[in-house]
CSV table of C-alpha atoms in Angstrom, one decimal:
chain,number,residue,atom,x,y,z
A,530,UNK,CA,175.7,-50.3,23.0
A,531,UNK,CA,173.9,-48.3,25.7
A,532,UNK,CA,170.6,-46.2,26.2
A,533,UNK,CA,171.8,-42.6,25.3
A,534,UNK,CA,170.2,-41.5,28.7
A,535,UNK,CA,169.5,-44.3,31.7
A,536,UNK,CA,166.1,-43.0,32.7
A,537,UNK,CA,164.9,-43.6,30.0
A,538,UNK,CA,163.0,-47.2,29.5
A,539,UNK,CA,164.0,-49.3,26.5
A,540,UNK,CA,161.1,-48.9,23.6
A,541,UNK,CA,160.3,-52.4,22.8
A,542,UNK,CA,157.8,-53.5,19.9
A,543,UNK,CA,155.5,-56.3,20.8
A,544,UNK,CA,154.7,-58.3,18.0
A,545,UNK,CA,151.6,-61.0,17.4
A,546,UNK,CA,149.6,-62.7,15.5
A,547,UNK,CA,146.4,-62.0,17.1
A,548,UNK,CA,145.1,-60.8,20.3
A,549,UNK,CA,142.9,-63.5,21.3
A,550,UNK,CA,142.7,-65.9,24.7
A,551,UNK,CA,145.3,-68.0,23.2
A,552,UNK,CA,148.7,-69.3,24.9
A,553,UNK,CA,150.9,-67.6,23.0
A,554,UNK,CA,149.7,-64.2,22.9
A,555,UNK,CA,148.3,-64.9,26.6
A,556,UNK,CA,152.1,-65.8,27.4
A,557,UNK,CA,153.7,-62.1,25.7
A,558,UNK,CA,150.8,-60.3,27.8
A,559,UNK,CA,152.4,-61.4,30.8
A,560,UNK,CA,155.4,-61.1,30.1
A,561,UNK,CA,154.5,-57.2,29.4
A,562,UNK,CA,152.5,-56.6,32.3
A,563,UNK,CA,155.6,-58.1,34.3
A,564,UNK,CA,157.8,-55.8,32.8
A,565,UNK,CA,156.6,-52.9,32.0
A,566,UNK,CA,158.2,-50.7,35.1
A,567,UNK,CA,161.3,-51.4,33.4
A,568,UNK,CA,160.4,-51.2,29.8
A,569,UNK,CA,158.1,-49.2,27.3
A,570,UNK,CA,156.2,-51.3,25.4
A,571,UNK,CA,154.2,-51.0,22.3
A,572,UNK,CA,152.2,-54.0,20.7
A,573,UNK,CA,152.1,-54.4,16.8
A,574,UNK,CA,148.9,-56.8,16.0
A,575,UNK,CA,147.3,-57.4,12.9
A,576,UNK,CA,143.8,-58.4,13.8
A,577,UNK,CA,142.3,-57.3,16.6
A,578,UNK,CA,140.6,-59.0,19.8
A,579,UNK,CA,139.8,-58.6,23.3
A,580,UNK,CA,143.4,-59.0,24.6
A,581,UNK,CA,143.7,-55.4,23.0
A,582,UNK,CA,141.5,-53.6,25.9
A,583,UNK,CA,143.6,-55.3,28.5
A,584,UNK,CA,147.3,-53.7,27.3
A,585,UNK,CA,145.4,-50.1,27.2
A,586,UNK,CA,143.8,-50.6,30.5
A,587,UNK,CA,147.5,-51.2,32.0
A,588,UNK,CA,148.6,-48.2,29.8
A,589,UNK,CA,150.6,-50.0,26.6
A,590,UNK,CA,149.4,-49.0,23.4
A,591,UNK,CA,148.2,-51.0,21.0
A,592,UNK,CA,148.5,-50.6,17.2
A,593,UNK,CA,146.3,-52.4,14.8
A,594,UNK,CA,147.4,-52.8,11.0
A,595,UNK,CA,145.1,-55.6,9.2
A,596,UNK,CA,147.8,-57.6,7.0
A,597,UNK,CA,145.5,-58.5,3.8
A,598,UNK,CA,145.9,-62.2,2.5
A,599,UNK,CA,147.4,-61.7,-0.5
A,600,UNK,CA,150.3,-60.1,1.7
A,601,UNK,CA,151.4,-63.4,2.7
A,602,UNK,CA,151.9,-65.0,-0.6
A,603,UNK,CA,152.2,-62.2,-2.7
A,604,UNK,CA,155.8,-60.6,-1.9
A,605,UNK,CA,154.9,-56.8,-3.6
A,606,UNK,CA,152.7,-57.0,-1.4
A,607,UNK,CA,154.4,-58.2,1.4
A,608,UNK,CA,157.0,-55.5,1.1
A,609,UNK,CA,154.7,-52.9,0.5
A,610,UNK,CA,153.0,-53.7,4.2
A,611,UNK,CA,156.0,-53.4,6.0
A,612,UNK,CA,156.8,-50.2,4.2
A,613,UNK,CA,153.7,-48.7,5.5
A,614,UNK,CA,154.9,-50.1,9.2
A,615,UNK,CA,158.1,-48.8,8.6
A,616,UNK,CA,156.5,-45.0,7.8
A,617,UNK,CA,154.2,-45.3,11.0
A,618,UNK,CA,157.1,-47.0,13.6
A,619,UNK,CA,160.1,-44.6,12.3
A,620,UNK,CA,159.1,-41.9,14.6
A,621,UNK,CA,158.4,-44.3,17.2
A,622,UNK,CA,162.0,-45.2,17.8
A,623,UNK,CA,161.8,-48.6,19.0
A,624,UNK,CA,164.9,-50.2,20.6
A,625,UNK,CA,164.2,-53.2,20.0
A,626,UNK,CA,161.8,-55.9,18.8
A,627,UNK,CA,160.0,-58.9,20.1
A,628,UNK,CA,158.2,-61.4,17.9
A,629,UNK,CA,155.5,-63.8,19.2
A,630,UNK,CA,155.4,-67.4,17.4
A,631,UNK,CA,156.6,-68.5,14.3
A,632,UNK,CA,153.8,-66.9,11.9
A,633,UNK,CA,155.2,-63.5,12.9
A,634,UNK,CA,158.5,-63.6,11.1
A,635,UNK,CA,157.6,-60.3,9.3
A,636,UNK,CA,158.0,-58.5,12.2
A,637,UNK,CA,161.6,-60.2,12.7
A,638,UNK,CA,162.3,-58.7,8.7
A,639,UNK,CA,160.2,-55.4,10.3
A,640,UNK,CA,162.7,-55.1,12.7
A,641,UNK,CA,165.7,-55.5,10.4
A,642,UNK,CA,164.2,-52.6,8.1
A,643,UNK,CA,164.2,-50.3,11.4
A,644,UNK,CA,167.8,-51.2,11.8
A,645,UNK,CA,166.7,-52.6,15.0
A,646,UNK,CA,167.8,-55.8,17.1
A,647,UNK,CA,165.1,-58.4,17.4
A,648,UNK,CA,164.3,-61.4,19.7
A,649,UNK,CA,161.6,-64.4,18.0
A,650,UNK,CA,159.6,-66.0,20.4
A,651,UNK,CA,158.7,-69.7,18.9
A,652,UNK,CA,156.0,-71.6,20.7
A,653,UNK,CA,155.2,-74.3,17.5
A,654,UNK,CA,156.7,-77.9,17.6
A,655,UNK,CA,156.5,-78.4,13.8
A,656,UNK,CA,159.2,-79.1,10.7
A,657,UNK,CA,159.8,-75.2,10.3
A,658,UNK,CA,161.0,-75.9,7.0
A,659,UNK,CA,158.0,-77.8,5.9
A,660,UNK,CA,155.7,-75.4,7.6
A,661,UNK,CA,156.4,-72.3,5.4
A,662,UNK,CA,156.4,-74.6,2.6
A,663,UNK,CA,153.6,-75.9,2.7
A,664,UNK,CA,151.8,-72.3,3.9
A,665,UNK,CA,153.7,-69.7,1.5
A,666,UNK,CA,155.5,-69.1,-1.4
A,667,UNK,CA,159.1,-70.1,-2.1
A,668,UNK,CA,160.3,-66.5,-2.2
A,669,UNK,CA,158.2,-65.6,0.9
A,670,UNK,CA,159.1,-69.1,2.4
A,671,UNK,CA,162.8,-68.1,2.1
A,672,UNK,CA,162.1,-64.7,3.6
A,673,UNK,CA,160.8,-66.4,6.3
A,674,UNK,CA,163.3,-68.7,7.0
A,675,UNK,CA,166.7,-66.0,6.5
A,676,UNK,CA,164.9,-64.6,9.6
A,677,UNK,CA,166.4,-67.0,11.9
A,678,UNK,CA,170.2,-65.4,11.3
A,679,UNK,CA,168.8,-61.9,11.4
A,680,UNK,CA,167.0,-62.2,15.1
A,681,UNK,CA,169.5,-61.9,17.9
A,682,UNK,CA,167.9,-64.4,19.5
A,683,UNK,CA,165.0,-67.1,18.5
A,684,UNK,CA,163.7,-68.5,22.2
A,685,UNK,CA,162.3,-71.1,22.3
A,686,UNK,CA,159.9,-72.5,25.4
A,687,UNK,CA,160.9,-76.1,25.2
A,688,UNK,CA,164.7,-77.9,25.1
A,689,UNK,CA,162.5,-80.8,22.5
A,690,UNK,CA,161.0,-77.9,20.5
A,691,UNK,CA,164.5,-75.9,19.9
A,692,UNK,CA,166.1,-79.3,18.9
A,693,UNK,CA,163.3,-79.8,16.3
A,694,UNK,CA,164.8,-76.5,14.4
A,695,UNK,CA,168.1,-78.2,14.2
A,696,UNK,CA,167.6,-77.7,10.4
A,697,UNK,CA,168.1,-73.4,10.8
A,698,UNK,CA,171.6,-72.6,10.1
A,699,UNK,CA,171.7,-70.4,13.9
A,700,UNK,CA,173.9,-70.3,16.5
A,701,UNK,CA,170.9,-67.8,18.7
A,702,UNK,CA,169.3,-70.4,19.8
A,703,UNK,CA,168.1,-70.3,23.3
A,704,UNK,CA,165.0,-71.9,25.8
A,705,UNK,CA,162.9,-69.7,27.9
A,706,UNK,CA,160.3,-71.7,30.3
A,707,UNK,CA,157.2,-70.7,30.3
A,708,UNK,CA,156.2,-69.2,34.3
A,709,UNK,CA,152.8,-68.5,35.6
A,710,UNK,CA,151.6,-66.3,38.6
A,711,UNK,CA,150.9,-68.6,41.5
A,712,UNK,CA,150.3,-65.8,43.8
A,713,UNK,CA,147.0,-64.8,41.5
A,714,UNK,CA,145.5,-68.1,41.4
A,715,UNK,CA,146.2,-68.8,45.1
A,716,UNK,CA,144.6,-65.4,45.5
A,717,UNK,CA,141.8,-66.8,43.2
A,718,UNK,CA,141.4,-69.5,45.1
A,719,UNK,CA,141.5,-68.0,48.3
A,720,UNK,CA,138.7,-65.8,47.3
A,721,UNK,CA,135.9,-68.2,45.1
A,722,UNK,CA,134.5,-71.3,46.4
A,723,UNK,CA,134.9,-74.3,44.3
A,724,UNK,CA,131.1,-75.6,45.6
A,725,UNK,CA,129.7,-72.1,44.6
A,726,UNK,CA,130.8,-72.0,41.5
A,727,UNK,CA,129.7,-75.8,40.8
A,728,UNK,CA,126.4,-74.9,42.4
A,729,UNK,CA,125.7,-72.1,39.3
A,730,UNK,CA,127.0,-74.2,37.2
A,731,UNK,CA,124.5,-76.8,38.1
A,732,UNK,CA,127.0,-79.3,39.0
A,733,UNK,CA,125.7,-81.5,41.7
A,734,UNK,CA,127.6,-82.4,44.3
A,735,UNK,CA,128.3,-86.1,43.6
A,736,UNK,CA,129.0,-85.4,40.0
A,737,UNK,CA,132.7,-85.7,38.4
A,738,UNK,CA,134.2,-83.2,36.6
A,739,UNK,CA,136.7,-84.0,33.8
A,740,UNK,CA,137.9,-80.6,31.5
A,741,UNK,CA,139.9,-79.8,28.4
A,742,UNK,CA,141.6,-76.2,28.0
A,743,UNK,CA,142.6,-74.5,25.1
A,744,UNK,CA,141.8,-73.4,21.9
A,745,UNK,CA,139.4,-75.8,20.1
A,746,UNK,CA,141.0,-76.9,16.9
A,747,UNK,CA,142.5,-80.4,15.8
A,748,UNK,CA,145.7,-80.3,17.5
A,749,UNK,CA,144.6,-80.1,21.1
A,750,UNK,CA,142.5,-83.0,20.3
A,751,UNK,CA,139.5,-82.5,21.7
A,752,UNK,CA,137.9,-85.1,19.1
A,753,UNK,CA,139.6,-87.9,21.2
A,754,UNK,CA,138.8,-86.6,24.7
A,755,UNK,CA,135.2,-87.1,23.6
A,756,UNK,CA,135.7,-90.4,22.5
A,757,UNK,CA,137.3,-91.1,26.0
A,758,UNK,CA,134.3,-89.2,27.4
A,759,UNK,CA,132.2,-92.1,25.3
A,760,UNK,CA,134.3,-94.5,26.9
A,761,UNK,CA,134.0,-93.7,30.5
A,762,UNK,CA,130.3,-93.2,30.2
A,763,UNK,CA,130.1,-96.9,30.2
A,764,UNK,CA,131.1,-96.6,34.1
A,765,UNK,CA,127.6,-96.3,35.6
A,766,UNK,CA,129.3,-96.4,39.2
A,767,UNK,CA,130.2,-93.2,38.3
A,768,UNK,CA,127.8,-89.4,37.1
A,769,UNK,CA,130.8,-87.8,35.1
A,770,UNK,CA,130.4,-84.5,33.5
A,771,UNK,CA,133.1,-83.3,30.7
A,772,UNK,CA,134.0,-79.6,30.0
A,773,UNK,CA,135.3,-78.4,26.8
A,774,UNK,CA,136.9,-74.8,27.8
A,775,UNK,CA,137.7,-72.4,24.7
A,776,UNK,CA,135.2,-72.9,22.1
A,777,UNK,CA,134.8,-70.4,19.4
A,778,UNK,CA,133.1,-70.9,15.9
A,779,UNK,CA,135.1,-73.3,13.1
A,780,UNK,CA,134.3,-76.4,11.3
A,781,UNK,CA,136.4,-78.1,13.6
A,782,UNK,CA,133.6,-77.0,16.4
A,783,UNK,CA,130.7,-78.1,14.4
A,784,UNK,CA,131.9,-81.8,13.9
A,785,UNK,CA,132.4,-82.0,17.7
A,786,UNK,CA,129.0,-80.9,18.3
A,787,UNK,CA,127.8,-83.4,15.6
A,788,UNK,CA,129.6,-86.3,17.1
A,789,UNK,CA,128.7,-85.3,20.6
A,790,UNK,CA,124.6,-85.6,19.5
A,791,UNK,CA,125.4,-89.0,17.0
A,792,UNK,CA,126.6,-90.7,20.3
A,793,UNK,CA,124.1,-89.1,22.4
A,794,UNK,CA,126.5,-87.3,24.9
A,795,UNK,CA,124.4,-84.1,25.0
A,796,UNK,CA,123.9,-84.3,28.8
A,797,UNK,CA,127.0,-85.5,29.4
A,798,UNK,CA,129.7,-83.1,27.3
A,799,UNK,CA,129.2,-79.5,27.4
A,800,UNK,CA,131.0,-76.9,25.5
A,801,UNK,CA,132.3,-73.6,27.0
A,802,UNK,CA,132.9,-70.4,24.9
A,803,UNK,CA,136.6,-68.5,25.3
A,804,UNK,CA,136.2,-66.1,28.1
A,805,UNK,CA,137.9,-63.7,30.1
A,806,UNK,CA,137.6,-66.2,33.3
A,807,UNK,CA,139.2,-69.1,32.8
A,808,UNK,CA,140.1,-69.7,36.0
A,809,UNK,CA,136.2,-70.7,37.6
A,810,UNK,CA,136.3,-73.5,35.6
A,811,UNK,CA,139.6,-74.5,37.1
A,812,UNK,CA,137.9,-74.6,40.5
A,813,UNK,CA,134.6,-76.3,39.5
A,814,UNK,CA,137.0,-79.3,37.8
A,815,UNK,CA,137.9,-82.9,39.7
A,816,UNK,CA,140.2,-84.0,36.9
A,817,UNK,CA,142.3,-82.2,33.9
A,818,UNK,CA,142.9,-83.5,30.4
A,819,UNK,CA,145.3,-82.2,27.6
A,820,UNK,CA,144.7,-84.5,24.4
A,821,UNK,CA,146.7,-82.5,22.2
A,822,UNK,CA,148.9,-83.7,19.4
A,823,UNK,CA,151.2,-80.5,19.3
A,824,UNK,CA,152.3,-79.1,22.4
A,825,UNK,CA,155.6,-77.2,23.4
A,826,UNK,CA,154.9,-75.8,26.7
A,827,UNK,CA,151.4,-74.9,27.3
A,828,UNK,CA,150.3,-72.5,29.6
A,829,UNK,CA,147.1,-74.6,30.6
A,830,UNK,CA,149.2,-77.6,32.2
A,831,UNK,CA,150.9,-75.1,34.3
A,832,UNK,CA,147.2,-73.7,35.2
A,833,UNK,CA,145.8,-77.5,36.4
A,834,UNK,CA,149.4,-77.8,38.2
A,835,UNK,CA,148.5,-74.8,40.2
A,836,UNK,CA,144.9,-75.3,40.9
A,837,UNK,CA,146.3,-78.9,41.9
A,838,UNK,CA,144.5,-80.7,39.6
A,839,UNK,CA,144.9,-84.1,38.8
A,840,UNK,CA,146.5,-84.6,35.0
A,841,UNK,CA,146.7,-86.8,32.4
A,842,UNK,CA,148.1,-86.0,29.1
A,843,UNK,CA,149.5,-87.0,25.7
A,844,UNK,CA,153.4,-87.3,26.1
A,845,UNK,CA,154.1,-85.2,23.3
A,846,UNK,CA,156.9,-83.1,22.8
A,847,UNK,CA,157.6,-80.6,25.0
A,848,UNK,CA,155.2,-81.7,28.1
A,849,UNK,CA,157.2,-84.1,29.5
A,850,UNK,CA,159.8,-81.3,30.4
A,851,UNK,CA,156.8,-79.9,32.5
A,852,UNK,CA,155.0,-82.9,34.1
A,853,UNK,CA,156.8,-86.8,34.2
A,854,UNK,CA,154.7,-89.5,34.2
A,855,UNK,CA,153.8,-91.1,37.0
A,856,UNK,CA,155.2,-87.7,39.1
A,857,UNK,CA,153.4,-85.1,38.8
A,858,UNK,CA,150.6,-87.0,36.2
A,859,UNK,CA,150.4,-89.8,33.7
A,860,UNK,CA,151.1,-89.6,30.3
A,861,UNK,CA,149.9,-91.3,27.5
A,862,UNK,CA,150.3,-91.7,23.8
A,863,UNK,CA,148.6,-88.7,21.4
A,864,UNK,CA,144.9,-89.8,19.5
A,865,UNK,CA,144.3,-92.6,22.0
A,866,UNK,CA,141.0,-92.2,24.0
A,867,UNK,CA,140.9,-95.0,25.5
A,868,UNK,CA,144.2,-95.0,26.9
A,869,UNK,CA,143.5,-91.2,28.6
A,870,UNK,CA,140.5,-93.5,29.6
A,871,UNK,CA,142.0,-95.6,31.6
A,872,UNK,CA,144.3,-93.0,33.0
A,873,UNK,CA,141.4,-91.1,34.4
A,874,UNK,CA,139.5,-94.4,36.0
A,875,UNK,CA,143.2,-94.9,37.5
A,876,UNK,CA,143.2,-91.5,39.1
A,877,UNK,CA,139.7,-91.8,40.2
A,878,UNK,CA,140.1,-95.3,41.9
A,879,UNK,CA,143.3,-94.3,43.3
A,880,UNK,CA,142.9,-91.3,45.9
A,881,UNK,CA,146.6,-91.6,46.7
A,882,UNK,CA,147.8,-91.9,43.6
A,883,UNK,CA,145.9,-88.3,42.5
A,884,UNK,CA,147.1,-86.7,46.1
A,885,UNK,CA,150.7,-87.5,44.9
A,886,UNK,CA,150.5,-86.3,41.8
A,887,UNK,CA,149.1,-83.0,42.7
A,888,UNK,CA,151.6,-82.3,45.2
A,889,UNK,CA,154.6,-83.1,43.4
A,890,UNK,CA,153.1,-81.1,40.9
A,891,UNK,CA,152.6,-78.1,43.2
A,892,UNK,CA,156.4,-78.8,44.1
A,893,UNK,CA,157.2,-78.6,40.7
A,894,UNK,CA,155.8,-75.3,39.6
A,895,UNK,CA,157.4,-74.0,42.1
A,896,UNK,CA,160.9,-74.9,41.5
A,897,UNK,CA,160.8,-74.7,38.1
A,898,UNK,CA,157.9,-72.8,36.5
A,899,UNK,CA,157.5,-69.6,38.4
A,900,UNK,CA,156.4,-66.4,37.0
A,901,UNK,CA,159.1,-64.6,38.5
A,902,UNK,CA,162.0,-66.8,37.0
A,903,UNK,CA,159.9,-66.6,34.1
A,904,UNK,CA,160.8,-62.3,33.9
A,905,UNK,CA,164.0,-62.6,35.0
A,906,UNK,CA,165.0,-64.6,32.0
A,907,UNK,CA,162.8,-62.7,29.5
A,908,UNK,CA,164.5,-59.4,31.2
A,909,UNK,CA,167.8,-60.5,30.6
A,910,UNK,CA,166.9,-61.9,27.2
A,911,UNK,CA,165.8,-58.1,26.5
A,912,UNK,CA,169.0,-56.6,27.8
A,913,UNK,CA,171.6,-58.7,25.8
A,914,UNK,CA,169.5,-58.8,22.8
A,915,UNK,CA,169.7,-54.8,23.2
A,916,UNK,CA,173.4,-54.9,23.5
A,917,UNK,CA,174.3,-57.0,20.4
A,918,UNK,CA,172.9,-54.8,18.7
A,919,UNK,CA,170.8,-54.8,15.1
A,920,UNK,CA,172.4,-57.9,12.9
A,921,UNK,CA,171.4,-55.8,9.5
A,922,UNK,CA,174.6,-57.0,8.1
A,923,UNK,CA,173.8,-60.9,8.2
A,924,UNK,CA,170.5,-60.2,6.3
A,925,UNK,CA,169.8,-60.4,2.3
A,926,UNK,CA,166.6,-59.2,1.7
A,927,UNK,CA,164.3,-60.7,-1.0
A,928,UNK,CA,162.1,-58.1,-1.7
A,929,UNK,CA,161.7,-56.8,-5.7
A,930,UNK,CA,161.3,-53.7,-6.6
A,931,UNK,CA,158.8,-53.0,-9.6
């Protein structure tokens, strides 16, 4: 199987859940922008967000189709929404699909319908089986899971997360690292300086900065960091601040902000919205916490590696194939404040300790988690996904016709 003429660049559909500051559609932006000499891609989304103005700016189109509810547990419905992708992507002629996390596995049955080989990019560390279970309808949740022998390849970013799907009847199973571009936050760094940006922050100078990254929901546990925050307040040796980076509305939100005021933390734990800079609050941090309870390899470890940061975290699934404890941080148990506590009074009391751990970590990303390796293996992912060709033939399709 070969491209009918060379110069022209595969056409690759970009599938995701959403276009928000998120890891996993943060992760296939990258990978895009990477790549896209080499390839022409399109992205498929269906909800919008500010992601969207970044792929046009760089010249990749972007096409928006909402997906109603009821098309996720109602499969006429279902069917009838990739019928009306199907009439807008025909003329497209895409070469080949690539599906971002597990809640896309329509595009995966999209791509199947084009007659089109298809690569699914899994980032969730969960029971898969249980997961569409307990989120769709049997007849959807089997639609779902006869994706896995339809996609030429499911990758994976973490060896622990693959093995969790030992349960999918696949032999396409493969583990792509996350990578991150250490040239653009040593250029960051090079150009913003950490005390001016804690200065319009309003962070004095003998203050301590401890932050949490990522989405705010349950499973990054931000819940428990505050309780560790609660905990360390006790130290009056020591004016700590703590940051709470990537806040947007949700219950979850509201019930942080009513325990931060029940336990009178309001000048001590501050929220910060999602935004397009991430990095500033990087620079203005001493110290770096991921609480989470589900990880497989999160792009904001990597981030506190390279701004050398440093880390404690939960040891939970696929983290310790990115930072070891005691190497490049220290690692504790998920939902225990008090032990990420006592990690962080370590770290603080132990200059040596923290200069060790940054630098192995440094060392680390370099070896192992480089944006560079990072293409290279989504590249040749691309390439012999393209070869194989369209697996139409391994697929029953459980669509009804009425």
């Amino acid at each position: 199987r070969s491209v009918p003429n060379s110069n022209i660049p595969l056409k690759i559909l970009l599938v995701t859940h959403n276009l928000n500051y998120e890891g996993a559609p943060l992760m296939q932006l990258h990978i895009a922008l990477g790549l896209q000499r080499k390839y022409s891609f399109m992205v498929l989304s269906p909800l919008d967000g500010p992601l969207k103005d970044i792929y046009e700016s760089a010249g990749i189109s972007v096409v928006i189709k909402e997906m109603e509810q009821d098309s996720k547990v109602d499969l006429v419905k279902y069917n009838a929404y990739l019928a009306d992708l199907i009439k807008y992507l025909e003329k497209e002629k895409i070469d080949l699909v690539y599906s971002n996390t597990i809640e896309t596995f329509w595009g995966i049955d999209l791509a199947a319908r084009l007659d089109a080989p298809a690569i699914w990019g899994i980032h969730e560390s969960i029971d898969v089986k249980r997961y569409f279970a307990d989120n769709y309808p049997q007849e959807i949740s089997q639609v779902a899971i006869n994706q896995f022998s339809y996609a030429s390849k499911v990758a994976f970013v973490a060896e622990t997360t693959k093995q969790m799907y030992h349960c999918v009847d696949a032999m396409n199973l493969v583990v792509i690292k996350n990578g991150i571009d250490l040239k653009r936050i040593q250029e960051y760094r090079r150009t913003h300086e950490k005390s001016t940006l804690r200065n319009l922050a309003g962070i004095k100078e003998d203050e301590i900065l401890v932050s949490i990254f990522g989405t705010v929901c349950f499973r990054k546990g931000q819940r428990v960091f505050i309780e560790a925050a609660r905990d360390l307040s006790k130290d009056k040796n020591r004016k700590l601040l703590f940051y709470i980076v990537g806040a947007k509305q949700s219950t979850y939100l509201n019930d942080l902000k009513r325990y931060i005021e029940e336990n009178g933390l309001e000048e001590k734990v501050k929220i910060i919205e999602v935004c397009d800079d991430i990095y500033q609050y990087y620079m203005m941090s001493d110290y770096f916490v991921c609480a989470s309870y589900e990880e497989s390899s999160p792009q904001v470890v990597l981030e506190a590696m390279a701004f050398e940061l440093p880390i404690v975290s939960t040891n939970v699934f696929g983290i310790p194939e990115q930072i070891r404890n005691e190497c490049e941080a220290l690692l504790v148990e998920p939902g225990n404040p008090i032990a990420i506590a006592d990690a962080l009074r370590r770290l603080m009391d132990d200059a040596n300790l923290s200069d060790k751990l940054t630098q192995n970590g440094i060392y680390r990303l370099k070896s192992k988690f480089t944006y560079e390796m990072m293409l290279k293996n989504y590249d040749y992912l691309f390439q012999e996904a393209f070869q194989e060709g369209s697996r139409t033939e391994l697929v029953k399709y459980w669509s009804v016709k009425k």
